mmCIF file of C-alpha atoms in Angstrom:
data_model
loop_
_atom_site.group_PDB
_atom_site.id
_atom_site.type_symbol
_atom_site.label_atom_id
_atom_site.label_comp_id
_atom_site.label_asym_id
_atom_site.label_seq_id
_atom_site.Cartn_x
_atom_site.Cartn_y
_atom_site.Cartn_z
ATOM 1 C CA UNK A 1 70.409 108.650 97.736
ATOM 2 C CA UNK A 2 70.683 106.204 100.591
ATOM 3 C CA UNK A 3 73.441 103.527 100.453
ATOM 4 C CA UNK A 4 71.736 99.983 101.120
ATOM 5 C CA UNK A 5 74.075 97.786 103.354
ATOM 6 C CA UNK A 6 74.021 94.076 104.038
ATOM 7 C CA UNK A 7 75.785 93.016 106.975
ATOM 8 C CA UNK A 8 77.141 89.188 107.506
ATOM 9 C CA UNK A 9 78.887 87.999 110.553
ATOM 10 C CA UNK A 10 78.155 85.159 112.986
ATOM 11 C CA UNK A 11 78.710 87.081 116.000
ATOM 12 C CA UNK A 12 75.575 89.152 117.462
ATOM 13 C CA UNK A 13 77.608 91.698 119.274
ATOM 14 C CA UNK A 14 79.187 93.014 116.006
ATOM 15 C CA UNK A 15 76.386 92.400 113.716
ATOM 16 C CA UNK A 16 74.294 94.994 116.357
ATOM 17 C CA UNK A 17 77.589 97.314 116.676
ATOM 18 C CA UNK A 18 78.037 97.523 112.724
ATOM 19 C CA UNK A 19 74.577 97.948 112.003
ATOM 20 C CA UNK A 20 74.439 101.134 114.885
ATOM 21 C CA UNK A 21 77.600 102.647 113.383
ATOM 22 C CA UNK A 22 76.540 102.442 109.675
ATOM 23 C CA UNK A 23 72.548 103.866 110.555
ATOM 24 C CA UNK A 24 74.019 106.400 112.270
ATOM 25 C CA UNK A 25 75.812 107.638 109.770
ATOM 26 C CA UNK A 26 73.795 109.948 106.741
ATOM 27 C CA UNK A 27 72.869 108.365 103.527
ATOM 28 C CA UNK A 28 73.656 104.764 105.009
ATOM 29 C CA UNK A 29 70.647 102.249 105.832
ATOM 30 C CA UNK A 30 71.306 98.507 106.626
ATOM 31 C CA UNK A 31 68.842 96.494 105.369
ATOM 32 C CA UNK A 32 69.438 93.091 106.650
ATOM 33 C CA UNK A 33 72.175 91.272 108.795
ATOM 34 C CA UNK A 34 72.703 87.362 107.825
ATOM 35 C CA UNK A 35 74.554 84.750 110.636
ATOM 36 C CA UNK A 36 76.837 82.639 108.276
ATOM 37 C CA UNK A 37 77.678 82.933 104.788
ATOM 38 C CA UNK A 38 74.785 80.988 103.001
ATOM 39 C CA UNK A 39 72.259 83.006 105.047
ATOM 40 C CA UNK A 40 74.147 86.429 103.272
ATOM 41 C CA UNK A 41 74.070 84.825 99.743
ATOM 42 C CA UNK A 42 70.493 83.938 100.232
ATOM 43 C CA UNK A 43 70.002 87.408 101.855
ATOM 44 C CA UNK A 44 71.631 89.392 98.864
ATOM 45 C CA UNK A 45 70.274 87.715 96.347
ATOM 46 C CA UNK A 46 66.647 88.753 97.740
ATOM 47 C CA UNK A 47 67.619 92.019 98.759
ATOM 48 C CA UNK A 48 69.967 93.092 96.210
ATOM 49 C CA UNK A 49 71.954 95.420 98.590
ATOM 50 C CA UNK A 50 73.599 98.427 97.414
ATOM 51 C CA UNK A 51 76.873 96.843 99.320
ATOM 52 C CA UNK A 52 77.786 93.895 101.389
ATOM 53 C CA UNK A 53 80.225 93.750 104.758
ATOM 54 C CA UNK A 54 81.142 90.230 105.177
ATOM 55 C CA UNK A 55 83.065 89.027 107.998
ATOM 56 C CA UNK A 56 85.496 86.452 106.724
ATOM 57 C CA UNK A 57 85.470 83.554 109.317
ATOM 58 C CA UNK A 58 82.025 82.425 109.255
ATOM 59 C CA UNK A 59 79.721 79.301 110.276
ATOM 60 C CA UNK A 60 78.989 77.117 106.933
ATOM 61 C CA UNK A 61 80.515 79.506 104.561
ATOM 62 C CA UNK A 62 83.105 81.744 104.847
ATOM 63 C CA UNK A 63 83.310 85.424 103.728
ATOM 64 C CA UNK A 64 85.536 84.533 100.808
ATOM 65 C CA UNK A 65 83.346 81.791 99.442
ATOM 66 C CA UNK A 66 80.214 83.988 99.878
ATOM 67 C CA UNK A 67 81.720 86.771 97.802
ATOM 68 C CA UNK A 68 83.260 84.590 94.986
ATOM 69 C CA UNK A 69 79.403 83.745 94.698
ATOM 70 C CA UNK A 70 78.335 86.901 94.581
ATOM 71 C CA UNK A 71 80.940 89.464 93.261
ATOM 72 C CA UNK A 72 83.327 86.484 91.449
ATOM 73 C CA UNK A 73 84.289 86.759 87.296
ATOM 74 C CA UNK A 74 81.940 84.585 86.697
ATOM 75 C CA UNK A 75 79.211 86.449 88.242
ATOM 76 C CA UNK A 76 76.808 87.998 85.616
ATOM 77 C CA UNK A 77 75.826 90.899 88.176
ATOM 78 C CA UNK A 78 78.589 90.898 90.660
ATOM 79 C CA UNK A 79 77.443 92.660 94.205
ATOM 80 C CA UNK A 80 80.141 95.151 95.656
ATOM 81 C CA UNK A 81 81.332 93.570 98.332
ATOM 82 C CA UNK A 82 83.762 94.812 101.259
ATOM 83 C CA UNK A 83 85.332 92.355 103.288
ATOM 84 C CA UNK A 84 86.162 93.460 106.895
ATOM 85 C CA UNK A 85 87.756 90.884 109.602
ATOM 86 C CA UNK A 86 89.594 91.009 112.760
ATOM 87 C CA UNK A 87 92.396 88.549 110.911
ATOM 88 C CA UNK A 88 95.171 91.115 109.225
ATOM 89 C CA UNK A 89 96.526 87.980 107.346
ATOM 90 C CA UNK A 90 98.220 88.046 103.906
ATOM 91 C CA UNK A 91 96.136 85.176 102.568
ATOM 92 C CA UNK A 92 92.707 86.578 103.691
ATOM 93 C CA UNK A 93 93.903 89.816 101.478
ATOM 94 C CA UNK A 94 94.331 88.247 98.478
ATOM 95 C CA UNK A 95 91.789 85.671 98.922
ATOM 96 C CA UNK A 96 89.199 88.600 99.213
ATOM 97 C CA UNK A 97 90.377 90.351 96.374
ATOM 98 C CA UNK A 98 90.999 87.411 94.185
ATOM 99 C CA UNK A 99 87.137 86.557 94.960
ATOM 100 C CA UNK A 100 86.071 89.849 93.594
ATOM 101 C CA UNK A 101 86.124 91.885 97.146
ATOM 102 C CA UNK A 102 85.941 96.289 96.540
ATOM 103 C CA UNK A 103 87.393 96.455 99.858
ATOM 104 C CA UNK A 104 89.391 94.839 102.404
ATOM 105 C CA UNK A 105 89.322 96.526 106.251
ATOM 106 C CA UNK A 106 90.514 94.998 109.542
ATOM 107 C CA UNK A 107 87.510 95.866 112.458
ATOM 108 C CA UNK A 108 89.340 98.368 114.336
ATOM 109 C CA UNK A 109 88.927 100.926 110.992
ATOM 110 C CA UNK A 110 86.728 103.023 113.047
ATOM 111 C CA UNK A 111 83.329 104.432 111.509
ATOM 112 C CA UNK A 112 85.542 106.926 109.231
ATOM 113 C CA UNK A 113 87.040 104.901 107.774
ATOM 114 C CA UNK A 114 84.494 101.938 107.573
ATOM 115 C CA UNK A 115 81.738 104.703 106.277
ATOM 116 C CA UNK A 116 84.275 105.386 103.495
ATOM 117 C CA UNK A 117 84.833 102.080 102.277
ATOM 118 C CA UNK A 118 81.100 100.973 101.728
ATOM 119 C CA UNK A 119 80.816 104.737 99.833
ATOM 120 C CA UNK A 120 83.741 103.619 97.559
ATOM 121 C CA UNK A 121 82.271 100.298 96.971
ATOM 122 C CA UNK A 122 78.934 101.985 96.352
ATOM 123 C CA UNK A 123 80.625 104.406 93.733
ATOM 124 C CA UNK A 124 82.343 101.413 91.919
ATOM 125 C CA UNK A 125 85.546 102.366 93.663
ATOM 126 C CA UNK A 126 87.485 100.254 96.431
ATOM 127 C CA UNK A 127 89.416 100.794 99.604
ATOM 128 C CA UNK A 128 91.945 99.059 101.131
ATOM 129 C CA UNK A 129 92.683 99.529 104.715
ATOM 130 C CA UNK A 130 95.888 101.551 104.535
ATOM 131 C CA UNK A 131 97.909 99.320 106.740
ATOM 132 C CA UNK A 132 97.295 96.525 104.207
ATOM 133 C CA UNK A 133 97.797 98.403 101.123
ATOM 134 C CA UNK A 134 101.528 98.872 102.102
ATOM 135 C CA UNK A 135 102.709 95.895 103.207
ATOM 136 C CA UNK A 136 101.231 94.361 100.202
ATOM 137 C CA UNK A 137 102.959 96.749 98.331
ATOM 138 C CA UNK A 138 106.431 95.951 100.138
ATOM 139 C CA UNK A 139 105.517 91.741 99.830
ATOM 140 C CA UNK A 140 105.109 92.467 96.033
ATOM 141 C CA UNK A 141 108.611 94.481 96.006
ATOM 142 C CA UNK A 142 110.117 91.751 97.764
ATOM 143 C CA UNK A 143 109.070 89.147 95.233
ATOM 144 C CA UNK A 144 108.842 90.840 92.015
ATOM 145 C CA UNK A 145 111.539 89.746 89.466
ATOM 146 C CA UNK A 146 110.120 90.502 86.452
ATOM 147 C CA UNK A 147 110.644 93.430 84.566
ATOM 148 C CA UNK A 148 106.427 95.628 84.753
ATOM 149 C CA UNK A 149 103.866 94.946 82.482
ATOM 150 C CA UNK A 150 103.506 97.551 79.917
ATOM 151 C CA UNK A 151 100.479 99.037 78.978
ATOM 152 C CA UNK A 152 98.849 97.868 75.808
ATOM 153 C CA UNK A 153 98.602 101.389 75.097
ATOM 154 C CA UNK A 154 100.452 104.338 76.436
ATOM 155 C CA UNK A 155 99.534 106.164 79.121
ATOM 156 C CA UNK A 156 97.718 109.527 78.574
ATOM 157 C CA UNK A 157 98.861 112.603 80.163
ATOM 158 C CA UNK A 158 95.541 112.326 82.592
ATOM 159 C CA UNK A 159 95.622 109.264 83.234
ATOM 160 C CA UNK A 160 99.293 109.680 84.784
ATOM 161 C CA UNK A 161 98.464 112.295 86.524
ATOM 162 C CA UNK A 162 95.238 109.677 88.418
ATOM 163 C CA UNK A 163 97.716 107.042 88.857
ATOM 164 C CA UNK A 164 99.776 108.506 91.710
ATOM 165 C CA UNK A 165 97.033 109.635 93.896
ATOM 166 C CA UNK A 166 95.292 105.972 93.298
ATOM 167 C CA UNK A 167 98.749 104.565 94.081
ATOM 168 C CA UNK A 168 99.056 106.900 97.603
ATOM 169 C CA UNK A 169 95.376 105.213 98.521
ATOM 170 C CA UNK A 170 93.167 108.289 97.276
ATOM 171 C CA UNK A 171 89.607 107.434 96.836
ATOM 172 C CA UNK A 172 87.711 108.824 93.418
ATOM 173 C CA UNK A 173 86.261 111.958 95.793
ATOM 174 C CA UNK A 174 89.297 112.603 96.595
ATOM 175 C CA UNK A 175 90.855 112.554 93.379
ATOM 176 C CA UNK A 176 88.355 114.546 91.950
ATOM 177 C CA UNK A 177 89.380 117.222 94.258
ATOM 178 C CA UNK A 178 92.983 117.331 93.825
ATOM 179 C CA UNK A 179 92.600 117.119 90.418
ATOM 180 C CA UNK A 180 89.450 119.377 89.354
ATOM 181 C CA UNK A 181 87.728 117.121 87.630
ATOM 182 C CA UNK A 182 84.578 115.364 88.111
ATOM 183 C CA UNK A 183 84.460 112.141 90.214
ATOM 184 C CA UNK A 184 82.634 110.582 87.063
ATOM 185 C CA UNK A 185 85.755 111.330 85.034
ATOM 186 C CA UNK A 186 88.473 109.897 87.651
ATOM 187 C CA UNK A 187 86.359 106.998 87.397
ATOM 188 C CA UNK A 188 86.578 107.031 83.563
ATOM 189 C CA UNK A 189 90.429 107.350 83.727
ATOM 190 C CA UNK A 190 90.899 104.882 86.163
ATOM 191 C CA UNK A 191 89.026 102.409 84.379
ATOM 192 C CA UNK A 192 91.291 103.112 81.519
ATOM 193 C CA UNK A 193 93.822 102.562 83.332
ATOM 194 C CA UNK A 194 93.204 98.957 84.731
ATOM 195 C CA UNK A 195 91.713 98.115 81.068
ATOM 196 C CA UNK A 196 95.556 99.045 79.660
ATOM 197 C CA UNK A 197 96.926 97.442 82.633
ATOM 198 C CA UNK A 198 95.414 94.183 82.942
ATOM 199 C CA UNK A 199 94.771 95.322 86.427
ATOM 200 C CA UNK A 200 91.686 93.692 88.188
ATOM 201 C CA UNK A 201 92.052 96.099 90.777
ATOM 202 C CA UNK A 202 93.212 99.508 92.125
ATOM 203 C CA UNK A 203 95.841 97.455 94.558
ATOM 204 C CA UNK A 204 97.296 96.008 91.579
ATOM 205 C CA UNK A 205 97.730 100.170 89.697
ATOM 206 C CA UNK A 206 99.576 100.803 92.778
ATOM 207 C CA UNK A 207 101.655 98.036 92.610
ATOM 208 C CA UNK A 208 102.398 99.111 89.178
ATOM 209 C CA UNK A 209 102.805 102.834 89.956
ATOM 210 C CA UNK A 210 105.471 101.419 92.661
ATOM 211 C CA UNK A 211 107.005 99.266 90.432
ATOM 212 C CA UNK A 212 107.597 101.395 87.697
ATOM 213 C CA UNK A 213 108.676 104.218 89.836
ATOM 214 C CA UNK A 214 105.481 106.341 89.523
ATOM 215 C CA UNK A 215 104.802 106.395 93.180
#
């Protein structure tokens, strides 16, 4: 099944890079490419994408904006959205993610690691550029003083056992195959898992996992 992709960024050069890299790669079609953020809410609303790569800085309305209007908690049928931008700033990360962003890559991924993200969105899963993930990992370390949450109920054995490889940056496929089970029931668990958590996303299990000395 082909992966519909929506493209947004005001630049020509990278909207005509991205959209090479991502048709070149199997089961991946962009089907549009919008110039500022209104243009890719208009766009995604028509098209209904499978995914969305927004650029954050952006003519008339930025990335951010553009995915709280799409993907935010108020939105009935939230789009997945991945966020990728040459700016590898704290505030960007969590405004992204806080907007309802499935991903959050800097533009030197490479196609690898790019193609993976918009598959993880696609799958209802998210990926976080690796580079990120840790230092937001060591920020929230720094500034934690409060004892962890606690689950509202415990932990199965399972669901343990998904934790650490969500909290080392594993994506559901590859959970699936460390584990033996089917992608469809890593997803399961790890929706479990935020749901007893109060996590929003998988940034915030491994924060958790950190925390509380499961990673």
């Amino acid at each position: 099944m082909t992966i519909r992709v929506l493209i947004a960024d005001d630049q020509d050069i990278v909207r005509t890079g991205l959209t090479m890299l991502l048709n070149a790669q199997p089961g991946i079609e962009v089907v549009g490419a919008a110039t500022d953020g209104r243009h890719a809410v208009r766009l995604a609303r028509q098209l209904r994408p499978d995914v969305c790569l927004f650029d954050i800085r952006m003519p008339l309305m930025d990335g951010i904006e553009a995915t709280r209007r799409l993907a935010g908690p108020d939105v009935a049928d939230p789009l997945p959205i991945v966020v990728i931008t040459t700016f590898d700033l704290d505030e960007y990360v969590h405004g992204a993610l806080k907007a309802g962003a499935r991903g959050f890559l800097l533009k030197d991924a490479g196609p690898e690691l790019l193609s993976q993200a918009i598959r993880s969105a696609a799958e209802g899963d998210a990926l976080i550029a690796p580079s990120v993930t840790v230092r937001l990992l060591a920020a929230f370390a720094d500034s934690q003083k409060e004892p962890p949450t606690q689950p509202v109920e415990p932990l199965t054995a399972r669901e343990e056992q998904v934790l650490i490889p969500v909290a080392h940056g594993r994506t559901n496929s590859e959970i699936s195959a460390e584990l033996h089970i089917s992608p469809s029931t890593v997803k399961t668990h790890v929706a479990g898992l935020m749901r007893k958590l109060g996590a929003r996303n998988r940034v915030e299990l491994a924060m958790w996992a950190h925390e509380t000395g499961r990673a």
